[in-house]
Amino acid sequence: MTPRTRRPSTLTLLITMSTIPTVAQAQTAGGGSAPAAERGPGPAGSLLIVEPVPALPLVSFVIAARTGAAADPRGKEGLAAFAAELARRGAAGRPREQIEDALDGLGATLEVDVDPDSTRLWGQVLVRNLDPFLDLVASMVLRPDFKVEELERTRKEIVAQIEEARNDDRSLCARFFERRLYGAHPYGHPPEGTAASLGSIRREDVLAQHRKVFVGGNLVFAAAGGITTADLRQRLETRFARLATGPVPSAAPLPEPAKHDGWRIQLVDKPDRQQTQIMFGHPALPASHPDRLPLQLAIASFGGRAMNATLMDEVRTRRGLAYGAYMNLATRRGPGALRGWVFTARKSTVTTLKLVLRLFKKLGKEGITPDRLRFVQGYVIGGYAADMDDPQSRLAARVTAEINGLPPDEVDSFPERVRAVTPAAVATAIQRHLDPQHLAITLVATASDLIPLLVKSKIQEGAIDVVPWDKD
Amino acid sequence: MQGTCWQRSGWGRSSRLAALSLMGISCASLTGATRGGPGGGDRSGSGPGAGGGDGRGAAPTLLSETALGPLTIRKWRLHNGLEVILLPDPAATSVAYMTWFRVGSRDERAEAQETGLAHLFEHLMFTQTVSARSPGEFDRKMEEAGASTNAMTYYDFTAYVDELPPQALPVAVTLEADRMSNLALTDQQVLTEREVVAEERLGAVEDSVDGMLDELMYGRAFRRHPYRYPVIGRMADIKAVTRAKATAFYRKFYAPNNAVVVVTGRFDAAAALAQIARAYGPIPASATLGQAGPEIAPERAPTDEIREEIERPVPADRLLIGFPAPALGSPDRAAFEVLDEILTGGPSARLHRRLVVETALASSVDASPAATRDPGLYSVWVQLRKGHHAAEAEKIIDAELATLTAREVSPADLSKAKNRMETAFWRGLSSSEGKANQLGEFEVVAGDYRKLLGRAEEIAAVSAAEVLRVARDYLGGRTRVVMVARPKTKGRAEDKDKDQGDGDGDGAEKPAGKARS
């Protein structure tokens, strides 16, 4: 039995929405200043970022490649995640079981995380076990085995995990919404792939992917915890001296996603639903766009974590229609996205959907007042203090900023830049980047129950695309 | 989803935070000198941080002082019984301010259809007070100061969480003290929050296979203990909460002598204690707390084997097995945590290795003992792959349990578990919120925050013989609740209330599938 909370945790929200840091993570630096991080060259032309925390007997460690799921070839979606996962399942002649025994024996964790823009190996280890941990990680990067039998086993495991995720309606909604949002754009690739795309991946694909991605100039090494920069650099140079220095994968600008033609409803049909998951939004600007921060503040005012955010106030506090209602701006190296999320009882679906769309349209038309901007600036800057309170969160934010092509001081200067945002800049950003007329909308509900309610409310049945919950 | 990484379940706080909160370490540097006896001996508050009177001129009393590495934890008590735990950390960037009340769903009167009242009341604590009359004033002032607020309710506690920039601490102290005694409820607020909680229940239970299995498991396992009732409450009870019921609950349980304030992060301890004493000092202690009713007798559950199946839209069987588990403060707890780690604590753990890797029956396995004041349940979750059935997984679990109850685990397995738990311990304490959460939980649920730190030494000292003993004691018999959600095999279940969108939320009262015991 889980404790019941006043509202869904931000963590849950972020996991559901995607792994891309958004306002909630980027808006992180406030009251107390975060310790400074040191940056410098890493092995083989890579970048090294370190935040020493002398009192901590733990080290958080990341190797991030600036290549993610967006670069997966069409028809082989999921390749980046598959290859990275397979690298840790057999290296330097040690089979998966031996590697997992060794990592667990050190008390270490090591995970694979792939988003559209990056592939990351990240974990934590006790300082006293850092050397054998780095030995293991280096073997995965430099000498992965990619054995065919492990490839087949891993493929089946990932497919089974995709199936398992269908149990959770929010994950299910996010998976379908993300593809709807971006369509054929590379950001529409499901990072974990599909059963069909995973089935088409061969050993040579994995090998080529690994060789392409793990080259020095494409990598960021980062750590936070009980380690100094000089010490870590020495340990890395020793172990990663053979890291390839070959050509860096092209980071050509991504195309603009196609604009949605008005708005249609994608209805993911799952039996026996009493509640409807609703996601809505559209592609937006890249993280490096000068309008990004003003737009983030506008969206934080509209759908951020505050109980006084417009969506929470109107949907939950005033009307009791939902337990939570949010919108965030997902920031990426390429075009990010505005993504709203609300969930409500079946009988309230139409009312809630119309309400949130009306409020979004109103935001586009009226913007936010100077008083409201001052409020949200204070809240966002304050939230930074908590979000950046632990070294691992700061580390993740710094790596994400680097992946997104942002300046080195992105994390540390965030509060000052938030304070400097003017009402005029917010108004301009809203006017340029909000597009309430062209939306992707995904619902998870039971179609036979919901369609009559939608049709009754004058939503044409032809504007509803029904897809089964247990396919693709 | 990023389903390619190893995770021990992300679905619930009881599995995540409880696991984290129990991590002990073998590092001797963690615990330093501890002053004050068990439960804290009353001594004068003239030590560091003793800041000023409490509004009636009485100085806070220092109860204990404990080292956490280079940091110092101090526990104080005001004259009205409010306990205050302070852990300043100059390296933090924020402050976590938590208020823990020793009231949870265990204190509800299920026979009076009041299940869920503790949780729904937790929502109502964010409405308005006598001194701040406008609705939403609490959230508005906190958010203007840059603070984020949340709260959680469990069987044994209700906790309020404020995450603040350091300069906002005085705002939090003032507002939290105000709502401890001055809450002013309206009928409309109660009606609105009933709807919000009903929505919460729909998503967390009715439309969640895990939520439903979990609720049913507790309902079947316990026969008389209030852990058999869902924390979120039965749907009918949620919709029957009135302002009068909520107000009575507030008057009965929300008092300084039933609460612990925990502050961690970047703040000055002396100034914070002085602010807290001034703000909370005038609040009178409750004289009727001890008259809440007879003490609830612990119940070790289940006492036999109970099986139940339900049908849900799941891709393949979802299996949940509930075994008896020791309470958070039990002397058996450290060894049981080690046992859990050996079974499911990482990619090389026994059940993961057998079910996910070797036999490829399952896509995931996860487990955790509930962090409860009285004996709770040890929940083992398995997601079967398509084409496989729960019985196959149960057979393997039984074989692993037979091994664990037959002979001692190897030194390598023991060492591996302890190393993983040490890493998790530090991870859990790396943020201000993590520190406040764990200190508060151990203080309120286990009876003393120092048990969190003592658990480190306990775990370091756990032997293979102790693991064998607890394995035999708790997992050795066939005392378990086996819950299975099977994929729907035919047309939809009839749902006469579907137009209203109401789940019955019966939890412990009505069977939701085929049951036998």
Tab-separated table of C-alpha atoms in Angstrom, chain A residues 1-9 15 19 30-35 55-58 81-82 85 88-89 96-98 100-101 104-115 124-126 128-129 153 156-158 160-167 169-170 175 191-192 270-276 305-309 316-323 343-348 375 378-379 382-386 388-392 394 446 448-449 469-470, chain B residues 1-7 11-14 26 70 91-95 119 122-123 126 136 139-140 143-155 157 163-167 192-193 195-196 199-200 202-209 214-215 218 229-232 239 266 312-315 318 345-349 352-353 356-358 363-364 383 385-386 415-416 419-420 422-423 426-427 430-433 488 492-493 495 497-503:
chain	number	residue	atom	x	y	z
A	1	MET	CA	0.000	0.000	0.000
A	2	THR	CA	1.407	3.334	-0.974
A	3	PRO	CA	0.958	6.500	1.028
A	4	ARG	CA	-1.564	8.825	-0.549
A	5	THR	CA	-0.315	12.217	-1.529
A	6	ARG	CA	-1.960	15.526	-2.007
A	7	ARG	CA	-0.990	15.581	-5.649
A	8	PRO	CA	1.020	13.472	-8.057
A	9	SER	CA	4.700	13.884	-7.485
A	15	ILE	CA	8.693	10.281	-15.899
A	19	THR	CA	12.906	11.996	-19.643
A	30	GLY	CA	17.591	29.543	-6.150
A	31	GLY	CA	17.956	30.596	-2.556
A	32	GLY	CA	21.097	28.722	-1.668
A	33	SER	CA	23.677	28.707	-4.381
A	34	ALA	CA	24.702	25.358	-5.794
A	35	PRO	CA	28.364	24.362	-5.541
A	55	ALA	CA	31.786	14.926	2.534
A	56	LEU	CA	29.877	12.449	0.395
A	57	PRO	CA	31.178	8.837	0.344
A	58	LEU	CA	29.314	8.309	-2.924
A	81	ALA	CA	18.790	2.083	-26.413
A	82	PHE	CA	19.262	-1.472	-27.561
A	85	GLU	CA	21.822	-1.849	-23.066
A	88	ARG	CA	26.582	-3.564	-20.402
A	89	ARG	CA	25.455	-7.138	-20.933
A	96	ARG	CA	26.174	-10.483	-18.387
A	97	GLU	CA	25.789	-12.476	-15.191
A	98	GLN	CA	29.393	-11.873	-14.168
A	100	GLU	CA	25.910	-7.863	-12.840
A	101	ASP	CA	27.402	-9.866	-9.987
A	104	ASP	CA	26.067	-5.496	-7.309
A	105	GLY	CA	29.037	-6.724	-5.315
A	106	LEU	CA	30.427	-3.197	-5.368
A	107	GLY	CA	27.073	-1.838	-4.274
A	108	ALA	CA	26.964	0.063	-7.565
A	109	THR	CA	24.103	0.900	-9.867
A	110	LEU	CA	24.465	1.337	-13.613
A	111	GLU	CA	21.577	2.256	-15.840
A	112	VAL	CA	20.992	3.070	-19.470
A	113	ASP	CA	18.904	6.072	-20.377
A	114	VAL	CA	18.162	7.131	-23.929
A	115	ASP	CA	16.219	10.201	-24.982
A	124	GLN	CA	26.315	5.524	-8.423
A	125	VAL	CA	29.087	3.847	-6.512
A	126	LEU	CA	30.754	4.109	-3.126
A	128	ARG	CA	35.996	3.206	-2.077
A	129	ASN	CA	34.762	1.084	-4.996
A	153	ARG	CA	17.686	-12.344	-24.964
A	156	LYS	CA	12.894	-10.173	-25.857
A	157	GLU	CA	13.373	-8.457	-22.515
A	158	ILE	CA	12.848	-5.002	-24.007
A	160	ALA	CA	8.397	-7.593	-22.613
A	161	GLN	CA	9.087	-4.306	-20.836
A	162	ILE	CA	7.225	-2.390	-23.530
A	163	GLU	CA	4.283	-4.711	-22.938
A	164	GLU	CA	4.481	-4.272	-19.172
A	165	ALA	CA	4.363	-0.499	-19.517
A	166	ARG	CA	0.874	-0.817	-20.994
A	167	ASN	CA	-0.392	-1.573	-17.484
A	169	ASP	CA	-2.368	4.393	-18.298
A	170	ARG	CA	-0.165	7.449	-17.974
A	175	ARG	CA	3.937	6.720	-25.496
A	191	PRO	CA	13.290	5.614	-27.704
A	192	GLU	CA	12.623	2.045	-26.623
A	270	LYS	CA	-8.379	0.389	-23.420
A	271	PRO	CA	-11.156	-1.664	-21.851
A	272	ASP	CA	-12.954	-0.834	-18.619
A	273	ARG	CA	-11.488	2.624	-18.023
A	274	GLN	CA	-13.318	4.726	-15.486
A	275	GLN	CA	-10.931	7.611	-15.902
A	276	THR	CA	-9.613	9.314	-19.029
A	305	ARG	CA	3.758	22.716	-10.188
A	306	ALA	CA	2.275	25.566	-8.187
A	307	MET	CA	-1.223	25.031	-6.855
A	308	ASN	CA	-1.808	28.566	-8.119
A	309	ALA	CA	-0.876	27.637	-11.672
A	316	ARG	CA	-8.779	21.040	-9.536
A	317	THR	CA	-9.177	23.739	-6.912
A	318	ARG	CA	-12.201	25.534	-8.358
A	319	ARG	CA	-14.002	22.638	-9.999
A	320	GLY	CA	-12.713	19.417	-8.470
A	321	LEU	CA	-12.532	17.879	-11.933
A	322	ALA	CA	-9.163	16.214	-11.544
A	323	TYR	CA	-6.461	15.272	-9.096
A	343	PHE	CA	-6.869	12.979	-16.038
A	344	THR	CA	-10.492	12.925	-15.100
A	345	ALA	CA	-13.498	10.667	-14.661
A	346	ARG	CA	-15.119	9.435	-17.865
A	347	LYS	CA	-18.246	11.463	-17.253
A	348	SER	CA	-16.150	14.652	-16.891
A	375	PHE	CA	4.752	35.637	-8.926
A	378	GLY	CA	9.644	34.016	-7.532
A	379	TYR	CA	8.165	30.563	-7.530
A	382	GLY	CA	12.539	29.324	-5.314
A	383	GLY	CA	11.915	25.925	-6.770
A	384	TYR	CA	15.470	25.898	-8.018
A	385	ALA	CA	16.787	25.634	-4.517
A	386	ALA	CA	14.986	22.366	-3.864
A	388	MET	CA	19.247	21.503	-7.146
A	389	ASP	CA	19.616	20.383	-3.559
A	390	ASP	CA	21.348	17.078	-4.246
A	391	PRO	CA	24.499	16.497	-6.284
A	392	GLN	CA	22.944	13.924	-8.596
A	394	ARG	CA	22.746	19.054	-10.368
A	446	THR	CA	-12.707	3.022	-23.378
A	448	SER	CA	-17.314	2.564	-26.722
A	449	ASP	CA	-18.020	4.613	-23.604
A	469	TRP	CA	-4.081	-0.010	-26.467
A	470	ASP	CA	-2.190	-3.270	-26.919
B	1	MET	CA	9.670	4.389	-20.162
B	2	GLN	CA	13.293	3.744	-20.958
B	3	GLY	CA	12.590	0.200	-19.987
B	4	THR	CA	16.105	-0.950	-20.572
B	5	CYS	CA	17.474	0.131	-17.242
B	6	TRP	CA	17.306	-1.748	-14.007
B	7	GLN	CA	14.840	-0.323	-11.587
B	11	TRP	CA	5.299	2.693	-8.678
B	12	GLY	CA	4.958	3.467	-5.070
B	13	ARG	CA	6.457	5.326	-2.242
B	14	SER	CA	6.098	2.440	0.133
B	26	SER	CA	28.651	-0.226	8.052
B	70	PRO	CA	30.065	16.046	10.022
B	91	ALA	CA	26.160	22.475	1.859
B	92	ALA	CA	22.453	22.300	1.012
B	93	THR	CA	20.793	24.772	-1.320
B	94	SER	CA	17.309	24.554	0.192
B	95	VAL	CA	15.324	23.766	3.316
B	119	HIS	CA	-6.174	11.304	3.772
B	122	GLU	CA	-4.802	16.018	4.681
B	123	HIS	CA	-6.125	17.665	1.483
B	126	PHE	CA	-4.443	23.419	2.514
B	136	GLY	CA	-5.980	29.192	-1.040
B	139	ASP	CA	-0.589	27.957	-1.033
B	140	ARG	CA	-0.490	31.505	-2.317
B	143	GLU	CA	4.355	29.891	-3.482
B	144	GLU	CA	4.981	33.635	-3.457
B	145	ALA	CA	7.910	32.853	-1.187
B	146	GLY	CA	9.184	30.293	-3.677
B	147	ALA	CA	8.082	27.231	-1.714
B	148	SER	CA	6.529	24.009	-3.001
B	149	THR	CA	4.138	22.099	-0.797
B	150	ASN	CA	2.815	18.578	-0.719
B	151	ALA	CA	1.609	16.035	1.816
B	152	MET	CA	1.180	12.302	2.265
B	153	THR	CA	-0.951	10.007	4.341
B	154	TYR	CA	-0.197	6.443	5.284
B	155	TYR	CA	-1.494	3.916	7.787
B	157	PHE	CA	1.158	8.979	9.865
B	163	GLU	CA	10.506	22.563	0.127
B	164	LEU	CA	11.832	26.086	0.473
B	165	PRO	CA	14.530	28.451	-0.561
B	166	PRO	CA	16.374	29.252	2.689
B	167	GLN	CA	14.985	32.765	3.024
B	192	THR	CA	-14.608	19.957	-3.802
B	193	GLU	CA	-11.894	17.910	-2.126
B	195	GLU	CA	-14.370	15.089	-5.772
B	196	VAL	CA	-10.608	15.516	-6.076
B	199	GLU	CA	-10.572	11.282	-8.924
B	200	GLU	CA	-7.375	10.295	-7.176
B	202	LEU	CA	-10.122	6.289	-9.784
B	203	GLY	CA	-6.617	6.664	-11.126
B	204	ALA	CA	-4.771	5.003	-8.276
B	205	VAL	CA	-7.049	2.044	-7.653
B	206	GLU	CA	-9.955	1.456	-10.009
B	207	ASP	CA	-7.932	2.043	-13.184
B	208	SER	CA	-4.641	0.774	-11.771
B	209	VAL	CA	-4.031	-2.939	-11.722
B	214	ASP	CA	-2.482	-4.008	-3.432
B	215	GLU	CA	-5.748	-2.896	-1.876
B	218	TYR	CA	-4.207	-5.947	2.430
B	229	TYR	CA	-8.690	-0.805	5.055
B	230	PRO	CA	-7.301	1.276	2.190
B	231	VAL	CA	-5.542	4.496	3.128
B	232	ILE	CA	-7.362	6.348	0.375
B	239	LYS	CA	-18.176	10.747	-0.732
B	266	ARG	CA	20.472	25.300	4.837
B	312	ARG	CA	-8.002	-6.797	-15.922
B	313	PRO	CA	-6.740	-5.406	-19.243
B	314	VAL	CA	-3.150	-6.519	-18.716
B	315	PRO	CA	-0.861	-7.960	-21.398
B	318	ARG	CA	0.423	-9.749	-12.913
B	345	GLY	CA	17.809	-6.030	-4.627
B	346	GLY	CA	19.502	-5.717	-7.993
B	347	PRO	CA	20.011	-7.289	-11.387
B	348	SER	CA	21.937	-10.171	-9.841
B	349	ALA	CA	19.433	-10.759	-7.019
B	352	HIS	CA	15.500	-11.359	-10.784
B	353	ARG	CA	18.163	-13.716	-12.012
B	356	VAL	CA	13.814	-12.441	-15.691
B	357	VAL	CA	17.174	-13.692	-16.944
B	358	GLU	CA	17.406	-17.471	-16.716
B	363	SER	CA	9.733	-8.842	-17.446
B	364	SER	CA	10.224	-7.565	-13.917
B	383	GLN	CA	5.036	-9.183	-14.231
B	385	ARG	CA	5.627	-12.272	-20.020
B	386	LYS	CA	3.030	-13.156	-22.604
B	415	SER	CA	28.445	-8.633	1.449
B	416	LYS	CA	26.777	-7.742	-1.835
B	419	ASN	CA	27.170	-2.825	-0.107
B	420	ARG	CA	24.050	-2.110	-2.136
B	422	GLU	CA	25.059	1.337	1.917
B	423	THR	CA	24.909	3.018	-1.483
B	426	TRP	CA	23.634	7.663	1.090
B	427	ARG	CA	21.482	8.202	-1.953
B	430	SER	CA	21.665	13.170	-0.381
B	431	SER	CA	18.911	15.798	-0.455
B	432	SER	CA	17.375	17.882	2.290
B	433	GLU	CA	13.979	16.410	1.543
B	488	LYS	CA	-9.399	-10.455	-19.804
B	492	ARG	CA	-16.083	-6.580	-20.726
B	493	ALA	CA	-17.245	-7.001	-17.200
B	495	ASP	CA	-20.418	-2.202	-14.872
B	497	ASP	CA	-22.482	2.260	-12.534
B	498	LYS	CA	-20.344	3.110	-15.516
B	499	ASP	CA	-22.334	6.147	-16.521
B	500	GLN	CA	-21.624	7.643	-13.161
B	501	GLY	CA	-17.971	6.732	-13.395
B	502	ASP	CA	-17.980	5.509	-9.817
B	503	GLY	CA	-15.869	2.628	-8.573
